[in-house]
Tab-separated table of C-alpha atoms and ligand atoms in Angstrom:
chain	number	residue	atom	x	y	z
A	11	UNK	CA	-17.076	58.455	-29.049
A	12	UNK	CA	-15.095	58.423	-32.284
A	13	UNK	CA	-11.458	57.445	-32.016
A	14	UNK	CA	-9.093	60.391	-32.161
A	15	UNK	CA	-5.368	60.636	-32.610
A	16	UNK	CA	-4.020	62.136	-29.388
A	17	UNK	CA	-0.380	62.057	-30.507
A	18	UNK	CA	1.277	60.698	-33.639
A	19	UNK	CA	0.245	57.037	-33.975
A	20	UNK	CA	-1.588	57.006	-30.621
A	21	UNK	CA	-5.372	56.850	-30.586
A	22	UNK	CA	-8.017	57.120	-27.913
A	23	UNK	CA	-10.439	54.305	-28.770
A	24	UNK	CA	-12.517	54.113	-25.569
A	25	UNK	CA	-16.215	54.661	-25.019
A	26	UNK	CA	-18.559	57.004	-23.163
A	27	UNK	CA	-21.082	55.504	-20.773
A	28	UNK	CA	-23.720	58.260	-20.794
A	29	UNK	CA	-26.255	56.456	-18.669
A	30	UNK	CA	-24.455	55.122	-15.616
A	31	UNK	CA	-25.639	56.866	-12.445
A	32	UNK	CA	-24.416	54.446	-9.779
A	33	UNK	CA	-20.812	53.350	-10.067
A	34	UNK	CA	-20.526	50.703	-7.360
A	35	UNK	CA	-22.190	53.050	-4.899
A	36	UNK	CA	-20.597	56.284	-6.147
A	37	UNK	CA	-23.081	58.688	-7.758
A	38	UNK	CA	-22.060	59.740	-11.268
A	39	UNK	CA	-23.625	61.456	-14.245
A	40	UNK	CA	-21.993	59.167	-16.761
A	41	UNK	CA	-18.357	58.308	-17.241
A	42	UNK	CA	-15.952	57.082	-19.877
A	43	UNK	CA	-13.851	53.956	-20.118
A	44	UNK	CA	-10.715	55.031	-21.922
A	45	UNK	CA	-8.609	52.690	-23.998
A	46	UNK	CA	-5.575	53.588	-26.085
A	47	UNK	CA	-4.208	52.108	-29.279
A	48	UNK	CA	-0.542	52.606	-30.159
A	49	UNK	CA	0.276	51.928	-33.784
A	50	UNK	CA	3.984	51.356	-34.353
A	51	UNK	CA	5.849	48.466	-35.963
A	52	UNK	CA	3.979	46.490	-33.353
A	53	UNK	CA	0.467	47.493	-32.317
A	54	UNK	CA	-0.537	47.630	-28.669
A	55	UNK	CA	-3.865	48.213	-26.960
A	56	UNK	CA	-3.742	49.696	-23.464
A	57	UNK	CA	-6.721	48.643	-21.329
A	58	UNK	CA	-10.143	47.670	-22.564
A	59	UNK	CA	-13.601	48.818	-21.432
A	60	UNK	CA	-16.610	47.551	-19.508
A	61	UNK	CA	-17.965	44.307	-20.918
A	62	UNK	CA	-21.181	45.747	-22.378
A	63	UNK	CA	-19.143	48.173	-24.517
A	64	UNK	CA	-16.844	45.538	-26.029
A	65	UNK	CA	-18.489	45.824	-29.455
A	66	UNK	CA	-18.070	49.623	-29.496
A	67	UNK	CA	-14.410	49.244	-28.594
A	68	UNK	CA	-13.818	46.831	-31.469
A	69	UNK	CA	-15.692	49.191	-33.834
A	70	UNK	CA	-13.496	52.082	-32.714
A	71	UNK	CA	-10.303	50.083	-33.181
A	72	UNK	CA	-11.525	48.969	-36.609
A	73	UNK	CA	-11.628	52.598	-37.734
A	74	UNK	CA	-7.842	52.701	-37.210
A	75	UNK	CA	-6.588	49.180	-37.873
A	76	UNK	CA	-7.880	45.681	-38.360
A	77	UNK	CA	-8.205	44.505	-34.707
A	78	UNK	CA	-6.561	41.212	-35.644
A	79	UNK	CA	-3.378	43.191	-36.296
A	80	UNK	CA	-3.064	44.088	-32.612
A	81	UNK	CA	0.083	42.389	-31.330
A	82	UNK	CA	-0.103	43.112	-27.602
A	83	UNK	CA	-2.662	44.011	-24.990
A	84	UNK	CA	-1.576	45.859	-21.852
A	85	UNK	CA	-3.797	45.489	-18.788
A	86	UNK	CA	-2.937	48.280	-16.365
A	87	UNK	CA	-5.742	47.286	-13.987
A	88	UNK	CA	-7.981	44.276	-13.446
A	89	UNK	CA	-11.147	46.043	-12.280
A	90	UNK	CA	-13.944	45.133	-14.638
A	91	UNK	CA	-14.621	48.614	-15.993
A	92	UNK	CA	-11.239	48.223	-17.739
A	93	UNK	CA	-10.933	44.487	-18.259
A	94	UNK	CA	-14.544	43.412	-18.766
A	95	UNK	CA	-14.152	43.494	-22.554
A	96	UNK	CA	-10.825	41.619	-22.435
A	97	UNK	CA	-12.250	38.146	-23.216
A	98	UNK	CA	-14.133	39.514	-26.229
A	99	UNK	CA	-11.134	41.514	-27.436
A	100	UNK	CA	-8.905	38.442	-27.162
A	101	UNK	CA	-11.483	36.349	-28.990
A	102	UNK	CA	-11.434	38.867	-31.837
A	103	UNK	CA	-7.690	39.526	-32.018
A	104	UNK	CA	-6.496	36.016	-31.218
A	105	UNK	CA	-6.270	34.350	-27.827
A	106	UNK	CA	-2.586	33.532	-28.246
A	107	UNK	CA	-1.629	37.234	-28.257
A	108	UNK	CA	0.279	38.330	-25.132
A	109	UNK	CA	-1.544	40.216	-22.393
A	110	UNK	CA	1.015	42.198	-20.392
A	111	UNK	CA	0.058	42.839	-16.792
A	112	UNK	CA	1.619	43.253	-13.360
A	113	UNK	CA	2.462	40.207	-11.263
A	114	UNK	CA	-0.714	40.799	-9.255
A	115	UNK	CA	-2.588	41.196	-12.521
A	116	UNK	CA	-1.404	37.687	-13.367
A	117	UNK	CA	-3.123	36.501	-10.190
A	118	UNK	CA	-6.240	38.628	-10.461
A	119	UNK	CA	-7.185	38.482	-14.150
A	120	UNK	CA	-7.672	34.672	-14.200
A	121	UNK	CA	-9.796	34.992	-11.033
A	122	UNK	CA	-12.150	37.173	-13.039
A	123	UNK	CA	-12.225	35.452	-16.415
A	124	UNK	CA	-11.378	31.801	-15.692
A	125	UNK	CA	-9.913	31.426	-19.119
A	126	UNK	CA	-6.435	30.510	-20.279
A	127	UNK	CA	-4.894	33.548	-21.908
A	128	UNK	CA	-1.283	34.308	-22.744
A	129	UNK	CA	-0.627	36.449	-19.665
A	130	UNK	CA	2.844	37.957	-19.537
A	131	UNK	CA	3.686	39.425	-16.127
A	132	UNK	CA	6.026	42.390	-16.224
A	133	UNK	CA	8.583	43.680	-13.746
A	134	UNK	CA	8.437	47.145	-12.265
A	135	UNK	CA	10.512	49.174	-14.741
A	136	UNK	CA	10.255	46.452	-17.397
A	137	UNK	CA	10.112	47.603	-21.020
A	138	UNK	CA	8.304	46.555	-24.170
A	139	UNK	CA	9.612	47.810	-27.479
A	140	UNK	CA	7.048	48.474	-30.197
A	141	UNK	CA	9.508	49.674	-32.879
A	142	UNK	CA	10.016	53.408	-32.592
A	143	UNK	CA	8.202	53.603	-29.297
A	144	UNK	CA	8.996	51.973	-25.966
A	145	UNK	CA	6.609	51.209	-23.144
A	146	UNK	CA	7.855	51.130	-19.544
A	147	UNK	CA	5.748	49.538	-16.835
A	148	UNK	CA	5.542	51.140	-13.394
A	149	UNK	CA	4.010	49.095	-10.643
A	150	UNK	CA	1.512	51.146	-8.591
A	151	UNK	CA	0.338	48.421	-6.247
A	152	UNK	CA	-2.752	49.440	-4.234
A	153	UNK	CA	-3.379	52.493	-6.384
A	154	UNK	CA	-5.959	51.421	-6.125
A	155	UNK	CA	-5.937	47.620	-6.519
A	156	UNK	CA	-3.062	45.192	-5.947
A	157	UNK	CA	-2.723	44.737	-9.712
A	158	UNK	CA	-2.635	48.430	-10.666
A	159	UNK	CA	0.211	49.721	-12.783
A	160	UNK	CA	1.021	52.659	-15.056
A	161	UNK	CA	2.439	52.380	-18.549
A	162	UNK	CA	4.799	55.116	-19.671
A	163	UNK	CA	5.564	55.852	-23.301
A	164	UNK	CA	9.059	57.245	-23.229
A	165	UNK	CA	9.425	58.807	-26.680
A	166	UNK	CA	6.170	60.793	-26.410
A	167	UNK	CA	6.283	61.429	-22.662
A	168	UNK	CA	2.818	59.955	-22.185
A	169	UNK	CA	1.746	58.379	-18.909
A	170	UNK	CA	-1.149	55.945	-19.178
A	171	UNK	CA	-2.188	56.200	-15.561
A	172	UNK	CA	-5.077	53.755	-15.182
A	173	UNK	CA	-7.562	55.133	-12.627
A	174	UNK	CA	-5.168	57.723	-11.190
A	175	UNK	CA	-5.848	61.324	-12.284
A	176	UNK	CA	-9.211	60.206	-13.708
A	177	UNK	CA	-12.693	61.641	-13.361
A	178	UNK	CA	-16.130	60.141	-13.801
A	179	UNK	CA	-17.138	62.557	-16.528
A	180	UNK	CA	-19.146	61.936	-19.689
A	181	UNK	CA	-18.684	64.442	-22.497
A	182	UNK	CA	-17.202	64.971	-25.916
A	183	UNK	CA	-14.503	67.269	-24.534
A	184	UNK	CA	-11.442	65.080	-24.377
A	185	UNK	CA	-8.691	67.369	-23.130
A	186	UNK	CA	-8.026	69.643	-20.154
A	187	UNK	CA	-7.508	72.670	-22.398
A	188	UNK	CA	-10.881	72.101	-24.074
A	189	UNK	CA	-12.962	71.601	-20.948
A	190	UNK	CA	-11.127	74.038	-18.658
A	191	UNK	CA	-11.357	74.334	-14.898
A	192	UNK	CA	-14.846	72.804	-14.627
A	193	UNK	CA	-13.276	69.336	-14.698
A	194	UNK	CA	-11.565	69.817	-11.328
A	195	UNK	CA	-14.629	69.079	-9.126
A	196	UNK	CA	-14.987	65.751	-10.977
A	197	UNK	CA	-11.316	64.958	-10.348
A	198	UNK	CA	-11.708	65.943	-6.688
A	199	UNK	CA	-14.772	63.743	-6.233
A	200	UNK	CA	-12.919	60.847	-7.866
A	201	UNK	CA	-9.945	61.286	-5.562
A	202	UNK	CA	-12.086	61.616	-2.427
A	203	UNK	CA	-14.121	58.497	-3.151
A	204	UNK	CA	-11.585	56.179	-4.766
A	205	UNK	CA	-8.080	57.180	-3.755
A	206	UNK	CA	-8.150	59.075	-0.467
A	207	UNK	CA	-7.286	56.052	1.661
A	208	UNK	CA	-4.135	55.514	-0.396
A	209	UNK	CA	-2.848	59.064	0.208
A	210	UNK	CA	0.465	57.956	1.798
A	211	UNK	CA	1.248	55.777	-1.254
A	212	UNK	CA	0.316	58.616	-3.622
A	213	UNK	CA	2.732	60.976	-1.891
A	214	UNK	CA	5.502	58.351	-2.255
A	215	UNK	CA	4.586	57.680	-5.879
A	216	UNK	CA	4.718	61.365	-6.806
A	217	UNK	CA	8.119	61.621	-5.089
A	218	UNK	CA	9.312	58.494	-6.905
A	219	UNK	CA	8.173	59.700	-10.332
A	220	UNK	CA	9.694	63.134	-9.672
A	221	UNK	CA	12.992	61.449	-8.726
A	222	UNK	CA	12.927	59.380	-11.921
A	223	UNK	CA	12.724	62.683	-13.803
A	224	UNK	CA	10.188	61.317	-16.278
A	225	UNK	CA	9.205	63.833	-18.897
A	226	UNK	CA	5.409	63.918	-18.794
A	227	UNK	CA	3.788	65.716	-21.697
A	228	UNK	CA	0.447	64.052	-21.330
A	229	UNK	CA	-1.423	62.002	-18.741
A	230	UNK	CA	-4.036	59.612	-20.093
A	231	UNK	CA	-6.257	58.213	-17.339
A	232	UNK	CA	-8.807	55.451	-17.866
A	233	UNK	CA	-11.734	57.763	-17.057
A	234	UNK	CA	-12.518	61.262	-18.229
A	235	UNK	CA	-10.369	63.819	-19.966
A	236	UNK	CA	-6.709	63.672	-20.962
A	237	UNK	CA	-4.313	66.105	-19.310
A	238	UNK	CA	-2.211	67.544	-22.141
A	239	UNK	CA	-1.986	71.303	-21.614
A	240	UNK	CA	-1.014	71.210	-17.970
A	241	UNK	CA	-0.524	67.667	-16.632
A	242	UNK	CA	1.300	69.113	-13.628
A	243	UNK	CA	-1.944	70.755	-12.522
A	244	UNK	CA	-3.567	67.434	-11.659
A	245	UNK	CA	-0.323	66.099	-10.165
A	246	UNK	CA	-0.172	69.163	-7.894
A	247	UNK	CA	-3.836	68.720	-6.972
A	248	UNK	CA	-3.133	65.075	-6.049
A	249	UNK	CA	-0.186	66.159	-3.911
A	250	UNK	CA	-2.404	68.653	-2.027
A	251	UNK	CA	-5.308	66.225	-1.649
A	252	UNK	CA	-2.978	63.442	-0.489
A	253	UNK	CA	-1.532	65.746	2.145
A	254	UNK	CA	-5.126	66.198	3.285
A	255	UNK	CA	-4.819	69.929	3.733
A	256	UNK	CA	-7.986	71.291	5.322
A	257	UNK	CA	-9.891	74.555	5.216
A	258	UNK	CA	-11.791	76.416	7.911
A	259	UNK	CA	-14.772	74.354	6.981
A	260	UNK	CA	-17.221	72.213	8.948
A	261	UNK	CA	-19.714	69.603	7.806
A	262	UNK	CA	-22.823	69.072	9.884
A	263	UNK	CA	-24.022	65.638	8.773
A	264	UNK	CA	-27.288	64.456	10.303
A	265	UNK	CA	-30.537	62.547	10.018
A	266	UNK	CA	-33.733	63.387	11.821
A	267	UNK	CA	-36.997	61.714	12.896
A	268	UNK	CA	-39.248	64.579	14.019
A	269	UNK	CA	-37.017	67.566	13.112
A	270	UNK	CA	-35.462	67.871	16.571
A	271	UNK	CA	-31.992	66.776	15.404
A	272	UNK	CA	-32.476	68.883	12.275
A	273	UNK	CA	-33.298	71.952	14.376
A	274	UNK	CA	-30.188	71.254	16.443
A	275	UNK	CA	-28.145	70.937	13.220
A	276	UNK	CA	-29.399	74.307	12.005
A	277	UNK	CA	-28.605	76.061	15.285
A	278	UNK	CA	-25.140	74.456	15.427
A	279	UNK	CA	-24.493	75.500	11.813
A	280	UNK	CA	-25.464	79.096	12.609
A	281	UNK	CA	-23.105	79.085	15.578
A	282	UNK	CA	-20.241	77.834	13.395
A	283	UNK	CA	-21.036	80.350	10.691
A	284	UNK	CA	-21.170	83.227	13.176
A	285	UNK	CA	-17.454	82.662	13.790
A	286	UNK	CA	-16.621	82.784	10.072
A	287	UNK	CA	-16.504	79.045	9.429
A	288	UNK	CA	-17.601	77.742	6.039
A	289	UNK	CA	-20.410	75.369	7.065
A	290	UNK	CA	-22.165	72.739	4.976
A	291	UNK	CA	-25.281	71.344	6.699
A	292	UNK	CA	-25.994	67.932	5.176
A	293	UNK	CA	-29.234	66.093	5.711
A	294	UNK	CA	-28.075	62.581	4.901
A	295	UNK	CA	-31.316	61.797	3.081
A	296	UNK	CA	-30.718	64.631	0.621
A	297	UNK	CA	-27.030	64.099	-0.011
A	298	UNK	CA	-25.422	61.135	-1.703
A	299	UNK	CA	-22.659	59.623	0.389
A	300	UNK	CA	-20.122	60.176	-2.384
A	301	UNK	CA	-20.935	63.908	-2.476
A	302	UNK	CA	-20.570	64.086	1.298
A	303	UNK	CA	-17.182	62.385	0.955
A	304	UNK	CA	-16.064	64.998	-1.558
A	305	UNK	CA	-16.808	67.691	1.029
A	306	UNK	CA	-15.043	65.677	3.743
A	307	UNK	CA	-11.796	65.868	1.768
A	308	UNK	CA	-10.947	69.462	2.739
A	309	UNK	CA	-13.179	69.972	5.792
A	310	UNK	CA	-11.503	70.462	9.167
A	311	UNK	CA	-14.497	69.430	11.298
A	312	UNK	CA	-16.933	66.553	10.910
A	313	UNK	CA	-19.948	67.121	13.150
A	314	UNK	CA	-22.392	64.212	13.129
A	315	UNK	CA	-25.945	64.155	14.457
A	316	UNK	CA	-28.382	61.309	14.937
A	317	UNK	CA	-31.541	60.694	16.899
A	318	UNK	CA	-31.437	57.579	19.040
A	319	UNK	CA	-33.441	54.828	17.370
A	320	UNK	CA	-34.009	51.503	19.151
A	321	UNK	CA	-31.078	52.215	21.480
A	322	UNK	CA	-28.774	52.819	18.524
A	323	UNK	CA	-27.926	55.057	15.625
A	324	UNK	CA	-30.079	55.832	12.657
A	325	UNK	CA	-29.086	53.322	9.917
A	326	UNK	CA	-28.314	56.181	7.506
A	327	UNK	CA	-25.757	57.551	9.965
A	328	UNK	CA	-24.156	54.095	10.273
A	329	UNK	CA	-23.925	54.053	6.463
A	330	UNK	CA	-22.099	57.372	6.165
A	331	UNK	CA	-19.822	56.692	9.128
A	332	UNK	CA	-18.831	53.330	7.638
A	333	UNK	CA	-18.187	54.939	4.272
A	334	UNK	CA	-16.093	57.801	5.659
A	335	UNK	CA	-14.154	55.421	7.906
A	336	UNK	CA	-13.169	53.202	4.986
A	337	UNK	CA	-11.659	56.140	3.124
A	338	UNK	CA	-9.451	57.051	6.119
A	339	UNK	CA	-9.576	60.858	6.178
A	340	UNK	CA	-6.892	62.504	8.315
A	341	UNK	CA	-6.321	65.822	10.117
A	342	UNK	CA	-9.938	66.159	11.261
A	343	UNK	CA	-11.642	67.164	14.456
A	344	UNK	CA	-15.176	66.078	15.269
A	345	UNK	CA	-18.115	66.045	17.631
A	346	UNK	CA	-21.589	64.539	17.925
A	347	UNK	CA	-25.090	65.714	18.690
A	348	UNK	CA	-28.608	64.344	18.664
A	349	UNK	CA	-32.048	64.233	20.181
A	350	UNK	CA	-33.489	61.276	22.044
A	351	UNK	CA	-36.649	60.174	23.792
A	352	UNK	CA	-35.624	57.983	26.727
A	353	UNK	CA	-32.304	56.172	26.333
A	354	UNK	CA	-30.050	58.461	24.239
A	355	UNK	CA	-27.181	56.244	23.113
A	356	UNK	CA	-26.637	57.897	19.713
A	357	UNK	CA	-24.106	60.544	20.726
A	358	UNK	CA	-21.809	58.141	22.574
A	359	UNK	CA	-22.015	55.689	19.659
A	360	UNK	CA	-21.029	58.418	17.182
A	361	UNK	CA	-18.183	59.455	19.486
A	362	UNK	CA	-16.866	55.883	19.463
A	363	UNK	CA	-16.993	55.779	15.674
A	364	UNK	CA	-15.239	59.131	15.316
A	365	UNK	CA	-12.529	58.030	17.733
A	366	UNK	CA	-12.066	54.781	15.825
A	367	UNK	CA	-11.390	56.939	12.731
A	368	UNK	CA	-8.747	58.875	14.703
A	369	UNK	CA	-10.865	62.015	14.456
A	370	UNK	CA	-10.031	64.161	17.462
A	371	UNK	CA	-13.132	64.709	19.616
A	372	UNK	CA	-13.349	68.287	20.763
A	373	UNK	CA	-16.340	67.795	23.033
A	374	UNK	CA	-18.310	64.948	24.571
A	375	UNK	CA	-21.363	65.989	22.542
A	376	UNK	CA	-24.684	67.737	22.990
A	377	UNK	CA	-28.091	66.114	23.440
A	378	UNK	CA	-31.703	67.236	23.703
A	379	UNK	CA	-34.574	65.179	25.061
A	380	UNK	CA	-37.487	65.141	22.655
A	381	UNK	CA	-37.887	68.689	21.255
A	382	UNK	CA	-35.423	71.559	21.744
A	383	UNK	CA	-36.875	74.792	23.097
A	384	UNK	CA	-35.304	78.213	22.536
A	385	UNK	CA	-32.901	77.775	25.412
A	386	UNK	CA	-31.689	74.394	24.053
A	387	UNK	CA	-31.301	75.855	20.583
A	388	UNK	CA	-29.235	78.670	22.089
A	389	UNK	CA	-27.073	75.974	23.693
A	390	UNK	CA	-26.650	74.372	20.251
A	391	UNK	CA	-25.717	77.741	18.737
A	392	UNK	CA	-23.090	78.275	21.434
A	393	UNK	CA	-21.844	74.709	21.009
A	394	UNK	CA	-21.355	75.504	17.305
A	395	UNK	CA	-19.318	78.575	18.330
A	396	UNK	CA	-17.187	76.390	20.584
A	397	UNK	CA	-16.421	74.021	17.716
A	398	UNK	CA	-15.639	76.999	15.474
A	399	UNK	CA	-13.034	78.159	17.985
A	400	UNK	CA	-11.407	74.717	17.904
A	401	UNK	CA	-11.324	74.899	14.081
A	402	UNK	CA	-9.743	78.321	14.186
A	403	UNK	CA	-7.188	76.939	16.635
B	10	LIG	FE1	-11.878	52.448	-13.115
B	10	LIG	FE2	-10.464	50.729	-10.513
B	10	LIG	O1	-11.474	50.992	-12.047
């Protein structure tokens, strides 16, 4: 990606990672690691990139200024997709140059790089003057790491928002007005898989920023496109997602051994659909957990099915339940189903997991021994209708 001037004296100098497909367990089709160079009387670099792209970052900066002329580095976030290139950048620009970070960044950066750098912790609301431009630091602890912060450029109304408002998207389109609405599913997936569990803090942050009355002309996240035409659009989407508003939608997430649980899932899905519910049947072996999580975001009902295997759950079902639980979805109802041969523990184990996630159980569950016949499949269909009625309230 060639550096481009996104506003007078402000350059996007990050890189595109076309080939990444697994981002610590989240399925992606590439992403970008954004980094921003502000050229004023003093020159500042906001965030770096993943370690393997350090050379590309330096090349990009070199097309604008001699990297050794950078006066300050701002680290909005310690996670290694944004700080991995920091040691190399500091080696190139001079290791005595200040690295501004949050107080938690001061703790976390040395735990990653074990190197003495000139870390300068900043206060929430602290400022750094570059000449004509002023940076203000806004602590955003636990959005999504303890060290996370935003940097706000007052004169231009630009919010450098670290991971928030980002998307794992790889493409040459750099702005919301260029790419259009197709970026929203990427932003939704990012929110569902990275930020959902911090929804209460996001609601407070949006209220806080609104109260501050910050003029925001542009939001520059560390992944994906820049919001310049309508930054409020992504802020509004975050407000809705954080409030965890749900639709009349049910997910039927299952695994199967000999198609019995799958046949149950299909009958249950038909029952739900017959009542006008938007149903997404999800065979766990065909869906990546991060895509399931994206659907969880606005679903009202989470219906989970597993055969009983060795007196327990199928391991794939444990995987998805653990993943969903960690992201703390709210305002959901749920139920369990599954086939079994002789012991049949799966449904009660799923119920326990759903309850531990504070998902309201609307039924004790439905089971079939071995293979469902027509009458059992009719029961599943009617059970789906019962869940649909609970969704419709
Ligand atoms: Fe994109 Fe939390 O790192």
